Amino acid sequence: MSSQKINKKLFQDRKRTNILSNPEQKFISYLVPRIPNALSSDGLTAIGFLGSLMILVSFLLAEYVHLNYLLLGIVGFFVQWFGDSLDGRIAFYRNKSRKWYGFALDIIMDWVSTVFIGLGYVFYAPGDFKYSGFALVALYGWAMIISQLRYKITDKYTIDAGLLGPTEIRVIISIVLLVEVIIPGSINYLVILICIALFFINLGDTKKLLDLGDIRDADEKQHKLNNQ
């Protein structure tokens, strides 16, 4: 797998800056040609949605049956990654991409998945820790809005906040779930730390976004003056 080359055609529509981008793109380049033809892009989106449901169910089972069911959530994150990462890439590979349909579906499913994860944690968390589940959803929603506005302003689509992207977030939360099984109660404080980190990342990205907006405003004003 280490010698697997990245199929650059699959990723030409977006810029990735996340830490795991290189091995992730190599793995996707390996998987895409091996996806059965009977499995469509929409089918892969459905698989990603199934992964989100698994995460929600894992919290419910951990709360009402046994703590170890949180490990099902880790499997759910991999299933979610598989569907979410391959649905658009398989469309590019088969020359069946639908840019705006795919973009709209991807954003909607990302939001639904985020709500499912937050809702699961709200069911699981005790007392006032439930509020951090709401905060996590709100902060991730803020990050999604920044991503869409950046696309609008720059005409370049990126889903990463610097070195962190959706894949890294999945890995971090999976580690949090594993630690919770080993050290019960730790998730409540780790989620708060994640919320604090997301807040400052979003704050920095918002400042960068506003700077990009200023630059585009200046460029458009200059363009109008040149055409007068």
Tab-separated table of C-alpha atoms in Angstrom:
chain	number	residue	atom	x	y	z
A	1	MET	CA	0.000	0.000	0.000
A	2	SER	CA	2.922	2.382	0.689
A	3	SER	CA	3.856	2.253	-3.021
A	4	GLN	CA	0.286	3.069	-4.099
A	5	LYS	CA	0.197	6.260	-6.180
A	6	ILE	CA	-2.386	9.005	-5.798
A	7	ASN	CA	-4.807	9.296	-8.712
A	8	LYS	CA	-4.786	13.095	-8.974
A	9	LYS	CA	-7.841	13.083	-11.234
A	10	LEU	CA	-9.951	11.977	-8.282
A	11	PHE	CA	-9.049	15.031	-6.189
A	12	GLN	CA	-8.835	17.812	-8.766
A	13	ASP	CA	-12.026	19.501	-7.534
A	14	ARG	CA	-10.756	20.320	-4.047
A	15	LYS	CA	-7.642	21.346	-2.156
A	16	ARG	CA	-6.673	19.252	0.866
A	17	THR	CA	-4.354	20.471	3.626
A	18	ASN	CA	-5.136	17.937	6.369
A	19	ILE	CA	-2.399	15.889	8.055
A	20	LEU	CA	-3.664	12.550	6.723
A	21	SER	CA	-4.304	13.757	3.161
A	22	ASN	CA	-1.439	11.783	1.586
A	23	PRO	CA	-2.163	8.313	3.024
A	24	GLU	CA	-5.902	8.949	2.755
A	25	GLN	CA	-5.708	9.814	-0.939
A	26	LYS	CA	-3.483	6.810	-1.594
A	27	PHE	CA	-5.998	4.536	0.134
A	28	ILE	CA	-8.911	6.054	-1.801
A	29	SER	CA	-6.967	5.688	-5.065
A	30	TYR	CA	-6.500	2.012	-4.182
A	31	LEU	CA	-10.158	1.450	-3.266
A	32	VAL	CA	-11.956	3.282	-6.080
A	33	PRO	CA	-11.086	0.884	-8.958
A	34	ARG	CA	-12.128	-2.038	-6.744
A	35	ILE	CA	-15.640	-0.786	-5.968
A	36	PRO	CA	-18.186	-3.077	-7.722
A	37	ASN	CA	-19.991	-1.398	-10.629
A	38	ALA	CA	-23.314	-2.262	-9.006
A	39	LEU	CA	-22.476	0.108	-6.138
A	40	SER	CA	-23.332	3.645	-7.251
A	41	SER	CA	-22.280	7.001	-5.855
A	42	ASP	CA	-25.662	7.371	-4.154
A	43	GLY	CA	-25.248	3.857	-2.757
A	44	LEU	CA	-21.974	4.907	-1.151
A	45	THR	CA	-23.685	7.981	0.289
A	46	ALA	CA	-26.245	5.621	1.831
A	47	ILE	CA	-23.396	3.576	3.330
A	48	GLY	CA	-21.983	6.755	4.893
A	49	PHE	CA	-25.437	7.510	6.322
A	50	LEU	CA	-25.550	3.980	7.759
A	51	GLY	CA	-22.249	4.710	9.503
A	52	SER	CA	-23.779	7.806	11.104
A	53	LEU	CA	-26.712	5.737	12.342
A	54	MET	CA	-24.266	3.209	13.811
A	55	ILE	CA	-22.590	5.998	15.791
A	56	LEU	CA	-25.936	7.201	17.157
A	57	VAL	CA	-26.952	3.630	18.064
A	58	SER	CA	-23.600	3.005	19.752
A	59	PHE	CA	-24.248	5.877	22.189
A	60	LEU	CA	-27.770	4.625	22.888
A	61	LEU	CA	-26.592	1.056	23.502
A	62	ALA	CA	-23.729	2.307	25.684
A	63	GLU	CA	-26.196	4.292	27.789
A	64	TYR	CA	-28.917	1.678	28.137
A	65	VAL	CA	-27.136	-1.683	27.659
A	66	HIS	CA	-23.351	-1.692	28.169
A	67	LEU	CA	-20.480	0.782	27.902
A	68	ASN	CA	-18.519	-1.440	25.494
A	69	TYR	CA	-21.051	-0.723	22.752
A	70	LEU	CA	-19.246	2.581	22.260
A	71	LEU	CA	-16.730	0.535	20.259
A	72	LEU	CA	-19.470	0.103	17.659
A	73	GLY	CA	-19.164	3.848	17.140
A	74	ILE	CA	-15.548	3.427	16.010
A	75	VAL	CA	-16.710	0.952	13.363
A	76	GLY	CA	-19.442	3.447	12.487
A	77	PHE	CA	-16.874	6.189	11.900
A	78	PHE	CA	-14.964	3.954	9.477
A	79	VAL	CA	-18.183	3.062	7.624
A	80	GLN	CA	-19.078	6.753	7.518
A	81	TRP	CA	-15.627	7.642	6.191
A	82	PHE	CA	-15.845	4.906	3.555
A	83	GLY	CA	-19.155	6.110	2.152
A	84	ASP	CA	-18.510	9.829	2.531
A	85	SER	CA	-15.012	9.727	1.033
A	86	LEU	CA	-15.773	7.431	-1.882
A	87	ASP	CA	-19.183	8.605	-3.117
A	88	GLY	CA	-17.841	11.673	-4.925
A	89	ARG	CA	-14.555	10.051	-5.899
A	90	ILE	CA	-16.291	7.098	-7.558
A	91	ALA	CA	-18.379	9.540	-9.599
A	92	PHE	CA	-15.187	11.243	-10.840
A	93	TYR	CA	-13.572	7.900	-11.609
A	94	ARG	CA	-16.567	6.740	-13.677
A	95	ASN	CA	-17.003	10.142	-15.367
A	96	LYS	CA	-20.485	10.444	-13.865
A	97	SER	CA	-19.883	13.376	-11.566
A	98	ARG	CA	-22.757	15.801	-10.884
A	99	LYS	CA	-20.977	18.770	-9.372
A	100	TRP	CA	-23.845	20.688	-7.784
A	101	TYR	CA	-26.022	17.677	-7.001
A	102	GLY	CA	-23.063	15.994	-5.310
A	103	PHE	CA	-22.057	19.177	-3.499
A	104	ALA	CA	-25.576	19.733	-2.135
A	105	LEU	CA	-26.017	16.102	-1.089
A	106	ASP	CA	-22.595	16.024	0.571
A	107	ILE	CA	-23.274	19.125	2.678
A	108	ILE	CA	-26.716	17.905	3.741
A	109	MET	CA	-25.432	14.470	4.729
A	110	ASP	CA	-22.486	15.997	6.617
A	111	TRP	CA	-24.901	18.093	8.649
A	112	VAL	CA	-27.249	15.169	9.331
A	113	SER	CA	-24.275	13.053	10.441
A	114	THR	CA	-23.049	15.818	12.755
A	115	VAL	CA	-26.507	16.113	14.336
A	116	PHE	CA	-26.670	12.324	14.836
A	117	ILE	CA	-23.299	12.283	16.597
A	118	GLY	CA	-24.246	15.224	18.823
A	119	LEU	CA	-27.645	13.709	19.587
A	120	GLY	CA	-26.035	10.402	20.527
A	121	TYR	CA	-23.705	12.130	22.944
A	122	VAL	CA	-26.604	14.112	24.454
A	123	PHE	CA	-28.369	10.814	25.255
A	124	TYR	CA	-25.170	9.392	26.727
A	125	ALA	CA	-23.795	12.346	28.694
A	126	PRO	CA	-24.891	12.903	32.310
A	127	GLY	CA	-26.323	16.138	33.674
A	128	ASP	CA	-24.990	19.434	32.382
A	129	PHE	CA	-22.404	17.693	30.187
A	130	LYS	CA	-25.253	17.330	27.667
A	131	TYR	CA	-24.765	21.006	26.798
A	132	SER	CA	-21.299	20.261	25.423
A	133	GLY	CA	-23.001	17.939	22.912
A	134	PHE	CA	-25.045	20.897	21.692
A	135	ALA	CA	-21.896	23.045	21.613
A	136	LEU	CA	-20.057	20.423	19.561
A	137	VAL	CA	-22.811	20.386	16.921
A	138	ALA	CA	-22.981	24.196	16.842
A	139	LEU	CA	-19.206	24.579	16.509
A	140	TYR	CA	-18.964	21.987	13.741
A	141	GLY	CA	-21.851	23.755	12.002
A	142	TRP	CA	-19.875	27.001	12.263
A	143	ALA	CA	-16.916	25.262	10.611
A	144	MET	CA	-19.180	24.015	7.802
A	145	ILE	CA	-20.516	27.534	7.200
A	146	ILE	CA	-16.961	28.883	7.011
A	147	SER	CA	-16.130	26.199	4.433
A	148	GLN	CA	-19.094	27.133	2.225
A	149	LEU	CA	-18.437	30.882	2.485
A	150	ARG	CA	-14.773	30.324	1.623
A	151	TYR	CA	-15.918	28.463	-1.492
A	152	LYS	CA	-18.239	31.353	-2.415
A	153	ILE	CA	-15.550	33.990	-1.949
A	154	THR	CA	-12.555	32.196	-3.500
A	155	ASP	CA	-14.231	29.754	-5.931
A	156	LYS	CA	-11.938	27.098	-4.442
A	157	TYR	CA	-13.436	24.301	-2.361
A	158	THR	CA	-11.604	23.055	0.708
A	159	ILE	CA	-13.081	21.092	3.592
A	160	ASP	CA	-10.087	21.366	5.905
A	161	ALA	CA	-9.273	23.812	8.669
A	162	GLY	CA	-5.520	23.891	8.235
A	163	LEU	CA	-4.071	20.547	9.309
A	164	LEU	CA	-7.430	19.227	10.503
A	165	GLY	CA	-10.182	17.863	8.276
A	166	PRO	CA	-13.171	15.539	8.628
A	167	THR	CA	-10.898	12.470	8.653
A	168	GLU	CA	-8.816	13.784	11.541
A	169	ILE	CA	-11.993	14.692	13.462
A	170	ARG	CA	-13.264	11.121	12.982
A	171	VAL	CA	-9.963	9.704	14.234
A	172	ILE	CA	-9.924	12.012	17.271
A	173	ILE	CA	-13.511	11.162	18.273
A	174	SER	CA	-12.821	7.442	17.739
A	175	ILE	CA	-9.881	7.723	20.130
A	176	VAL	CA	-12.146	9.549	22.601
A	177	LEU	CA	-14.644	6.671	22.415
A	178	LEU	CA	-11.887	4.132	23.019
A	179	VAL	CA	-10.554	6.080	26.006
A	180	GLU	CA	-14.102	6.315	27.410
A	181	VAL	CA	-14.410	2.518	27.372
A	182	ILE	CA	-11.102	2.245	29.232
A	183	ILE	CA	-11.662	5.230	31.544
A	184	PRO	CA	-15.442	5.779	31.984
A	185	GLY	CA	-16.410	9.425	32.314
A	186	SER	CA	-13.368	10.759	30.456
A	187	ILE	CA	-15.442	11.556	27.346
A	188	ASN	CA	-17.252	14.357	29.151
A	189	TYR	CA	-14.046	16.325	29.649
A	190	LEU	CA	-12.500	15.375	26.306
A	191	VAL	CA	-15.565	16.659	24.440
A	192	ILE	CA	-15.206	19.973	26.285
A	193	LEU	CA	-11.559	20.155	25.191
A	194	ILE	CA	-12.581	19.414	21.593
A	195	CYS	CA	-15.188	22.186	21.785
A	196	ILE	CA	-12.597	24.664	23.082
A	197	ALA	CA	-10.171	23.693	20.299
A	198	LEU	CA	-12.897	24.001	17.631
A	199	PHE	CA	-13.905	27.406	18.981
A	200	PHE	CA	-10.414	28.857	18.579
A	201	ILE	CA	-9.892	27.155	15.194
A	202	ASN	CA	-13.189	28.608	13.961
A	203	LEU	CA	-12.291	32.013	15.361
A	204	GLY	CA	-9.011	31.995	13.425
A	205	ASP	CA	-10.686	30.712	10.252
A	206	THR	CA	-13.369	33.400	10.539
A	207	LYS	CA	-10.669	36.087	10.664
A	208	LYS	CA	-9.003	34.578	7.575
A	209	LEU	CA	-12.391	34.395	5.816
A	210	LEU	CA	-13.115	38.069	6.484
A	211	ASP	CA	-9.647	38.971	5.177
A	212	LEU	CA	-10.392	37.019	1.984
A	213	GLY	CA	-13.680	38.908	1.714
A	214	ASP	CA	-11.814	42.233	1.994
A	215	ILE	CA	-9.378	41.169	-0.727
A	216	ARG	CA	-12.200	40.143	-3.087
A	217	ASP	CA	-14.079	43.391	-2.422
A	218	ALA	CA	-10.952	45.386	-3.278
A	219	ASP	CA	-10.347	43.317	-6.435
A	220	GLU	CA	-13.950	43.806	-7.614
A	221	LYS	CA	-13.797	47.554	-6.986
A	222	GLN	CA	-10.534	47.785	-8.919
A	223	HIS	CA	-12.046	45.748	-11.759
A	224	LYS	CA	-15.019	48.153	-11.979
A	225	LEU	CA	-12.687	51.173	-12.032
A	226	ASN	CA	-10.626	49.615	-14.817
A	227	ASN	CA	-13.758	49.034	-16.903
A	228	GLN	CA	-15.116	52.572	-16.540
